[in-house]
């Protein structure tokens, strides 16, 4: 067994420097690596390019890095829940690249899978396609998209072991599973770090080879963005 | 004129037995409340769940189980979770039979705009561009006119496009419209709404053949 375990979040983020490109897993606030984000907020690291489906909310998730102006550029698909984000974007302080969600996911997966580029119909005929190679396959127009190149991928899982094997829960799998192994170094924060041999190999979602550093997060707030319920009757 | 719930009820009549359906945010989400009796459908949400159920009971919310609108949800027996790349894989490979989404504008060749108002509102396209580029069957739920009374059913969209030539049907508070190779065809009118009213509220040309029936909203 090759251990990936680090003892602290401080150790996990070693080597994250100014102007790096970092992938962050999560969808909205669901499944975000909240301990690692909180630690990055404590550092003076700035000029970051962040690849993340969303940009958090004003006071949680990547919104915290935005408040401290640590982010230079966001590559996302939907940023509607964050007033500070919108302000920085409209004022030109923040560079924003909005791309279709499926394209975002596949650009992560392509990096994870060693595929340099692929064709997708998403965005054909729209401003997303501007400047991109267009090709027809089976009578339908597609545009070429490239795999992401990132320095770090930071993902969050439900359970993990010292070997770096990961299991996700519910819809918190989202981009975490696509980003694990899609950057030079993958950091995984887990709710529960268990001894090797505890997890059933049949149930592993991401094999440990995709993860370089793993640690158990100190606490998880797991904030809910839209609490919707129905009445018992 | 239809309420938002009525629009959802009318669209629900388009659901067929054994359909896999993706519902967008807003009015489309309401469609799940009005599934016709006697048919089986499964709802897919692009953040990675198939077999989505109703909202949880109070106290049973799970932060790890949400839909693409970031709302807490439940799952039904037979449900599954998967990652985002896999989710859009099933969308691109057309496993999802019907996509229902909102729009700011639709044009007579089936173009849709719903993600950006330059200089004003920039929220992003989310999964909408992937969905409209791949889905075989797309129904748009939208208001016929904006707050200023201007038509959103147009000859040509004025806002940045989400997809080209993809919309098949539009249901508004006034009418059901089908997009044909010759443009918008008026299929049904809302209860109490005249054909003249619909024509006056529509910037695009309308194909009108014979008597236009009133929608039946249960």
Coordinates of C-alpha atoms in Angstrom, one line a residue:
Chain A
X1 CA 0.0 0.0 0.0
X2 CA 1.3 3.4 -1.0
X3 CA 0.1 5.9 1.7
X4 CA -1.3 9.2 0.6
X5 CA -2.2 10.3 4.0
X6 CA -1.3 13.8 5.3
X7 CA -2.0 14.8 8.8
X8 CA -3.2 18.3 8.4
X9 CA -4.9 20.6 5.9
X10 CA -1.8 22.8 6.1
X11 CA 0.3 19.9 4.9
X12 CA -2.3 19.1 2.2
X13 CA -2.0 22.5 0.6
X14 CA 1.8 22.6 0.5
X15 CA 3.0 23.9 -2.9
X16 CA -0.1 25.9 -3.8
X17 CA 1.3 29.2 -5.1
X18 CA 0.2 32.4 -6.6
X19 CA -1.2 32.3 -10.2
X20 CA -1.8 28.6 -10.2
X21 CA -4.8 26.9 -11.8
X22 CA -6.9 24.9 -9.3
X23 CA -9.9 22.7 -9.8
X24 CA -12.5 22.6 -7.0
X25 CA -15.1 19.9 -6.8
X26 CA -18.7 20.5 -5.8
X27 CA -22.0 21.6 -7.3
X28 CA -23.4 24.7 -5.6
X29 CA -22.4 24.1 -2.0
X30 CA -22.9 20.4 -2.3
X31 CA -19.7 18.4 -1.9
X32 CA -17.3 21.3 -1.8
X33 CA -13.9 20.8 -0.2
X34 CA -14.8 23.3 2.6
X35 CA -11.9 22.6 4.9
X36 CA -9.3 23.2 2.2
X37 CA -11.0 26.3 0.9
X38 CA -11.1 27.7 4.5
X39 CA -7.4 27.0 4.8
X40 CA -6.6 28.7 1.5
X41 CA -8.5 31.8 2.7
X42 CA -6.0 32.0 5.6
X43 CA -3.0 32.1 3.2
X44 CA -2.0 35.1 1.1
X45 CA -2.1 33.0 -2.1
X46 CA -3.6 35.1 -4.9
X47 CA -4.0 35.3 -8.6
X48 CA -5.6 31.9 -8.7
X49 CA -7.5 30.6 -11.7
X50 CA -10.3 28.4 -10.3
X51 CA -12.1 25.8 -12.3
X52 CA -15.4 25.1 -10.5
X53 CA -19.0 24.7 -11.6
X54 CA -20.1 27.5 -9.3
X55 CA -18.5 30.2 -7.3
X56 CA -20.0 29.6 -3.9
X57 CA -22.2 32.1 -2.1
X58 CA -21.0 35.4 -0.6
X59 CA -20.0 33.9 2.8
X60 CA -19.3 30.3 2.0
X61 CA -17.3 28.2 -0.4
X62 CA -15.3 29.9 -3.1
X63 CA -17.2 33.1 -2.2
X64 CA -14.7 33.4 0.7
X65 CA -11.7 33.4 -1.7
X66 CA -13.5 36.0 -3.9
X67 CA -14.1 38.3 -0.9
X68 CA -10.4 38.3 -0.2
X69 CA -9.6 38.9 -4.0
X70 CA -7.5 35.8 -4.1
X71 CA -9.1 34.7 -7.4
X72 CA -8.0 36.2 -10.7
X73 CA -10.1 34.1 -13.0
X74 CA -13.1 31.8 -12.7
X75 CA -14.0 29.1 -15.2
X76 CA -17.6 28.0 -14.3
X77 CA -21.0 27.2 -15.8
X78 CA -23.3 29.0 -13.4
X79 CA -22.5 31.8 -11.0
X80 CA -26.0 33.1 -10.2
X81 CA -25.9 32.9 -6.4
X82 CA -23.1 35.2 -5.6
X83 CA -23.5 39.0 -5.5
X84 CA -19.8 39.8 -4.9
X85 CA -18.9 37.6 -7.8
X86 CA -21.3 39.5 -10.1
X87 CA -20.0 42.8 -8.9
X88 CA -16.3 41.8 -9.5
X89 CA -17.2 40.4 -12.9
X90 CA -19.2 43.4 -14.1
X91 CA -16.6 45.8 -12.9
X92 CA -13.9 43.8 -14.7
X93 CA -11.8 43.0 -11.6
X94 CA -12.5 39.3 -12.1
X95 CA -11.9 37.5 -15.4
X96 CA -14.8 35.0 -16.0
X97 CA -15.1 32.2 -18.6
X98 CA -18.6 30.7 -18.6
X99 CA -18.8 27.4 -20.3
X100 CA -21.5 24.7 -20.7
X101 CA -21.7 22.4 -17.6
X102 CA -21.3 19.2 -19.6
X103 CA -18.3 20.7 -21.4
X104 CA -16.8 21.7 -18.0
X105 CA -17.3 18.1 -16.7
X106 CA -15.9 16.5 -19.9
X107 CA -12.9 18.8 -20.0
X108 CA -12.1 17.6 -16.4
X109 CA -12.8 14.0 -17.4
X110 CA -10.6 14.3 -20.5
X111 CA -7.7 15.5 -18.4
X112 CA -8.3 12.6 -16.0
X113 CA -8.4 10.2 -18.9
X114 CA -5.4 11.5 -20.9
X115 CA -7.5 12.7 -23.8
X116 CA -6.3 16.1 -25.1
X117 CA -9.5 17.2 -26.8
X118 CA -13.0 16.1 -27.9
X119 CA -16.0 17.3 -29.9
X120 CA -19.3 18.2 -28.4
X121 CA -22.5 19.7 -29.9
X122 CA -22.9 21.9 -26.8
X123 CA -22.6 25.6 -27.7
X124 CA -22.6 25.2 -31.4
X125 CA -24.0 28.4 -33.0
X126 CA -23.5 30.4 -29.8
X127 CA -20.8 32.7 -28.5
X128 CA -19.2 29.7 -26.8
X129 CA -18.2 28.4 -30.2
X130 CA -16.3 31.5 -31.2
X131 CA -12.8 30.8 -32.4
X132 CA -13.2 27.0 -32.0
X133 CA -12.8 24.3 -34.6
X134 CA -16.1 23.1 -35.9
X135 CA -16.7 19.7 -37.4
X136 CA -19.7 17.8 -38.6
X137 CA -20.2 14.2 -37.4
X138 CA -23.3 12.2 -38.4
X139 CA -25.0 15.2 -39.9
X140 CA -24.6 17.3 -36.7
X141 CA -22.3 20.2 -36.0
X142 CA -19.8 19.9 -33.1
X143 CA -17.1 22.1 -31.6
X144 CA -13.7 21.1 -30.3
X145 CA -13.0 21.5 -26.6
X146 CA -9.7 20.8 -24.8
X147 CA -8.8 19.0 -21.7
X148 CA -8.1 21.3 -18.7
X149 CA -4.6 21.7 -17.5
X150 CA -4.5 22.3 -13.8
X151 CA -1.8 22.4 -11.1
X152 CA -4.1 21.1 -8.3
X153 CA -7.5 19.4 -8.1
X154 CA -9.2 19.7 -4.7
X155 CA -12.0 17.2 -4.1
X156 CA -14.2 16.2 -1.3
X157 CA -15.4 12.6 -0.6
X158 CA -17.5 10.9 2.0
X159 CA -15.1 8.2 2.9
X160 CA -11.5 7.5 1.9
X161 CA -8.6 5.4 3.1
X162 CA -4.9 6.0 3.4
X163 CA -4.4 4.5 -0.1
X164 CA -6.4 7.4 -1.5
X165 CA -9.5 5.3 -2.5
X166 CA -12.6 7.4 -2.4
X167 CA -16.3 6.9 -2.0
X168 CA -18.8 9.7 -2.5
X169 CA -22.3 10.1 -1.2
X170 CA -25.5 11.1 -3.1
X171 CA -25.2 14.0 -5.5
X172 CA -22.0 15.2 -3.7
X173 CA -20.2 13.0 -6.2
X174 CA -20.8 15.6 -9.0
X175 CA -17.5 17.2 -10.2
X176 CA -15.4 15.6 -7.5
X177 CA -15.3 12.3 -9.3
X178 CA -14.4 14.0 -12.6
X179 CA -11.6 16.1 -11.1
X180 CA -9.8 13.5 -9.1
X181 CA -6.6 12.8 -11.0
X182 CA -7.3 15.6 -13.5
X183 CA -4.5 17.8 -12.2
X184 CA -0.8 17.4 -11.4
X185 CA -1.7 16.9 -7.8
X186 CA -5.0 15.9 -6.3
X187 CA -5.9 16.7 -2.8
X188 CA -8.9 14.8 -1.3
X189 CA -10.6 15.8 1.9
X190 CA -12.9 13.3 3.4
X191 CA -15.5 13.2 6.1
X192 CA -14.1 9.9 7.4
X193 CA -10.6 8.5 6.8
X194 CA -10.7 4.8 7.5
X195 CA -7.8 2.3 7.7
X196 CA -6.9 0.4 4.5
X197 CA -8.8 -2.8 4.1
X198 CA -11.9 -1.3 5.6
X199 CA -13.5 -0.2 2.3
X200 CA -14.9 -2.9 0.0
X201 CA -12.8 -2.7 -3.3
X202 CA -16.1 -3.3 -5.2
X203 CA -17.6 -0.1 -3.8
X204 CA -14.7 2.3 -4.6
X205 CA -15.7 5.2 -6.9
X206 CA -12.2 6.6 -7.4
X207 CA -9.1 4.4 -7.1
X208 CA -6.2 5.7 -4.9
X209 CA -3.9 6.1 -7.9
X210 CA -5.8 9.3 -8.8
X211 CA -5.1 10.9 -5.4
X212 CA -1.8 12.2 -4.0
X213 CA -2.8 13.6 -0.7
X214 CA -5.7 12.6 1.6
X215 CA -6.8 13.9 5.0
X216 CA -9.9 13.9 7.2
X217 CA -11.5 17.3 7.4
X218 CA -11.8 18.8 10.8
X219 CA -15.4 19.7 10.5
X220 CA -18.0 19.9 7.8
X221 CA -20.7 22.5 7.9
X222 CA -22.4 21.1 4.7
X223 CA -24.5 24.2 4.2
X224 CA -27.7 23.7 2.3
X225 CA -28.3 26.4 -0.4
X226 CA -32.1 25.9 -1.1
X227 CA -33.8 24.1 1.8
X228 CA -37.0 22.8 0.3
X229 CA -39.4 20.6 2.2
X230 CA -42.9 19.3 2.0
X231 CA -45.5 19.1 4.7
X232 CA -46.5 15.9 6.4
X233 CA -50.2 15.3 6.1
Chain B
X1 CA -54.5 33.3 -19.1
X2 CA -52.6 30.5 -17.5
X3 CA -50.9 30.7 -14.1
X4 CA -47.4 29.1 -13.8
X5 CA -49.0 26.0 -12.3
X6 CA -51.4 25.8 -15.2
X7 CA -48.4 26.0 -17.7
X8 CA -46.8 23.1 -15.7
X9 CA -50.1 21.2 -15.8
X10 CA -50.4 21.6 -19.6
X11 CA -46.8 20.6 -20.2
X12 CA -47.3 17.5 -17.9
X13 CA -49.8 16.3 -20.6
X14 CA -46.8 15.9 -22.9
X15 CA -45.2 13.3 -20.6
X16 CA -45.4 9.7 -22.0
X17 CA -45.1 6.3 -20.4
X18 CA -41.4 5.3 -19.8
X19 CA -40.0 8.8 -20.5
X20 CA -36.8 9.9 -18.8
X21 CA -37.3 13.6 -18.3
X22 CA -34.9 16.5 -17.4
X23 CA -36.7 19.5 -15.7
X24 CA -35.1 22.9 -15.7
X25 CA -35.3 25.5 -12.9
X26 CA -38.6 27.4 -12.4
X27 CA -41.9 26.5 -14.0
X28 CA -40.4 23.2 -15.4
X29 CA -39.8 22.0 -11.8
X30 CA -43.5 22.2 -11.1
X31 CA -44.3 19.7 -13.9
X32 CA -43.2 16.9 -11.5
X33 CA -46.3 17.6 -9.5
X34 CA -48.7 16.8 -12.3
X35 CA -47.6 13.5 -13.8
X36 CA -50.6 12.0 -15.6
X37 CA -52.1 8.9 -13.9
X38 CA -51.1 5.5 -15.0
X39 CA -47.7 6.3 -16.6
X40 CA -44.2 5.7 -15.3
X41 CA -41.6 8.5 -15.8
X42 CA -38.2 9.1 -14.2
X43 CA -36.7 12.5 -13.6
X44 CA -33.1 13.1 -14.2
X45 CA -31.2 16.0 -12.7
X46 CA -27.9 16.9 -14.4
X47 CA -26.0 17.3 -11.2
X48 CA -26.1 13.5 -11.0
X49 CA -29.3 11.8 -10.0
X50 CA -31.9 9.7 -11.8
X51 CA -35.1 8.7 -10.1
X52 CA -35.6 12.0 -8.3
X53 CA -38.5 12.1 -5.9
X54 CA -40.4 14.9 -4.1
X55 CA -39.0 17.3 -1.6
X56 CA -38.1 15.7 1.8
X57 CA -40.2 16.1 4.9
X58 CA -39.1 18.8 7.2
X59 CA -36.1 17.5 9.3
X60 CA -35.2 14.9 6.7
X61 CA -33.2 17.2 4.4
X62 CA -29.8 15.8 3.3
X63 CA -27.2 18.3 2.2
X64 CA -25.7 15.6 0.0
X65 CA -28.9 15.0 -2.0
X66 CA -30.0 18.0 -4.1
X67 CA -31.2 18.7 -7.6
X68 CA -29.7 21.0 -10.2
X69 CA -31.6 23.9 -8.7
X70 CA -29.7 23.2 -5.5
X71 CA -33.0 22.3 -3.8
X72 CA -33.0 19.4 -1.3
X73 CA -34.8 16.4 -2.8
X74 CA -35.4 12.7 -2.1
X75 CA -34.9 9.7 -4.3
X76 CA -37.4 7.0 -5.3
X77 CA -36.9 3.2 -5.3
X78 CA -34.7 2.4 -8.3
X79 CA -32.8 5.8 -8.2
X80 CA -29.1 6.1 -8.9
X81 CA -26.3 8.7 -8.4
X82 CA -23.5 9.4 -10.8
X83 CA -20.9 12.1 -11.5
X84 CA -21.3 15.2 -13.7
X85 CA -19.4 13.8 -16.7
X86 CA -21.5 10.6 -16.7
X87 CA -24.7 12.7 -16.3
X88 CA -24.0 14.8 -19.4
X89 CA -22.9 11.6 -21.2
X90 CA -26.4 10.2 -20.8
X91 CA -27.8 13.6 -22.0
X92 CA -25.5 13.7 -25.1
X93 CA -26.2 10.1 -26.0
X94 CA -29.9 10.9 -25.9
X95 CA -31.0 8.6 -23.2
X96 CA -33.1 11.4 -21.8
X97 CA -36.3 11.6 -23.8
X98 CA -37.7 15.0 -22.9
X99 CA -36.1 18.2 -21.7
X100 CA -38.3 21.0 -20.3
X101 CA -36.7 24.3 -19.7
X102 CA -37.4 28.0 -19.4
X103 CA -36.4 30.7 -21.8
X104 CA -36.1 34.5 -22.2
X105 CA -36.7 34.3 -25.9
X106 CA -37.5 31.7 -28.6
X107 CA -37.4 32.3 -32.3
X108 CA -39.4 30.8 -35.1
X109 CA -36.6 28.5 -36.3
X110 CA -36.3 27.0 -32.8
X111 CA -33.4 29.1 -31.4
X112 CA -33.5 29.7 -27.7
X113 CA -31.9 32.3 -25.5
X114 CA -31.9 31.9 -21.7
X115 CA -28.5 32.5 -20.2
X116 CA -27.3 36.1 -20.5
X117 CA -28.5 39.7 -20.8
X118 CA -25.3 41.5 -21.9
X119 CA -24.2 44.0 -19.3
X120 CA -27.1 43.2 -16.9
X121 CA -27.6 39.7 -16.0
X122 CA -24.8 37.2 -16.3
X123 CA -25.6 34.0 -14.4
X124 CA -24.2 31.5 -16.9
X125 CA -25.7 28.7 -19.0
X126 CA -25.3 25.9 -16.5
X127 CA -26.3 22.7 -18.2
X128 CA -28.8 24.3 -20.7
X129 CA -26.4 24.5 -23.7
X130 CA -25.6 20.8 -23.4
X131 CA -29.2 19.8 -22.9
X132 CA -30.6 21.8 -25.9
X133 CA -27.7 20.7 -28.2
X134 CA -28.4 17.0 -27.6
X135 CA -32.1 16.5 -26.6
X136 CA -34.4 15.2 -29.3
X137 CA -37.5 16.7 -27.7
X138 CA -37.4 20.1 -26.1
X139 CA -40.4 21.9 -24.6
X140 CA -40.0 25.5 -23.4
X141 CA -42.1 26.8 -20.6
X142 CA -42.1 30.6 -20.6
X143 CA -44.1 33.8 -20.4
X144 CA -45.3 35.0 -23.8
X145 CA -44.5 38.7 -23.1
X146 CA -42.1 40.4 -20.8
X147 CA -43.0 42.8 -18.0
X148 CA -43.1 45.7 -20.5
X149 CA -45.6 43.8 -22.6
X150 CA -43.1 43.0 -25.4
X151 CA -43.3 39.6 -27.1
X152 CA -40.7 37.0 -26.3
X153 CA -41.8 34.9 -29.2
X154 CA -39.7 36.3 -32.0
X155 CA -38.7 36.1 -35.6
X156 CA -35.1 36.2 -34.4
X157 CA -33.7 36.2 -30.9
X158 CA -32.1 39.4 -29.8
X159 CA -30.2 37.9 -26.8
X160 CA -27.1 35.7 -26.9
X161 CA -28.2 32.2 -27.9
X162 CA -28.2 29.1 -25.8
X163 CA -28.9 26.8 -28.8
X164 CA -29.9 26.9 -32.4
X165 CA -32.9 25.2 -34.1
X166 CA -33.6 23.0 -31.2
X167 CA -37.0 23.9 -29.6
X168 CA -40.0 21.8 -30.6
X169 CA -42.8 23.2 -28.6
X170 CA -43.5 26.3 -26.5
X171 CA -46.2 26.6 -23.7
X172 CA -46.9 30.1 -22.5
X173 CA -49.6 31.7 -20.4
X174 CA -51.5 32.4 -23.7
X175 CA -50.8 29.5 -26.0
X176 CA -49.3 26.2 -27.1
X177 CA -47.0 26.7 -30.1
X178 CA -45.3 24.1 -32.2
X179 CA -42.2 25.0 -34.1
X180 CA -42.5 23.7 -37.7
X181 CA -40.1 24.2 -40.6
X182 CA -42.3 27.1 -41.6
X183 CA -42.3 28.7 -38.2
X184 CA -44.6 28.9 -35.2
X185 CA -47.9 27.1 -35.5
X186 CA -50.6 27.9 -33.0
X187 CA -51.9 24.6 -31.6
X188 CA -54.0 25.7 -28.6
X189 CA -55.1 28.9 -26.8
X190 CA -55.4 29.4 -23.1
X191 CA -59.0 29.4 -21.7
X192 CA -60.7 32.7 -22.4
X193 CA -57.8 34.0 -24.6
X194 CA -58.7 34.9 -28.2
X195 CA -56.6 34.1 -31.3
X196 CA -56.5 37.9 -31.9
X197 CA -55.0 38.4 -28.4
X198 CA -52.3 35.8 -29.2
X199 CA -51.5 37.4 -32.6
X200 CA -51.2 40.8 -31.0
X201 CA -48.9 39.4 -28.3
X202 CA -46.6 37.7 -30.8
X203 CA -43.8 39.4 -32.8
X204 CA -43.2 36.3 -34.9
X205 CA -45.6 35.2 -37.6
X206 CA -48.1 32.5 -36.6
X207 CA -49.4 29.7 -38.7
X208 CA -53.1 29.4 -37.9
X209 CA -55.1 26.6 -39.5
X210 CA -58.9 26.3 -38.8
X211 CA -60.4 26.7 -35.4
X212 CA -57.9 26.8 -32.6
X213 CA -59.0 24.7 -29.6
X214 CA -58.9 25.8 -26.0
X215 CA -56.4 24.0 -23.8
X216 CA -57.8 21.6 -21.3
X217 CA -56.3 22.2 -17.9
X218 CA -57.4 19.8 -15.2

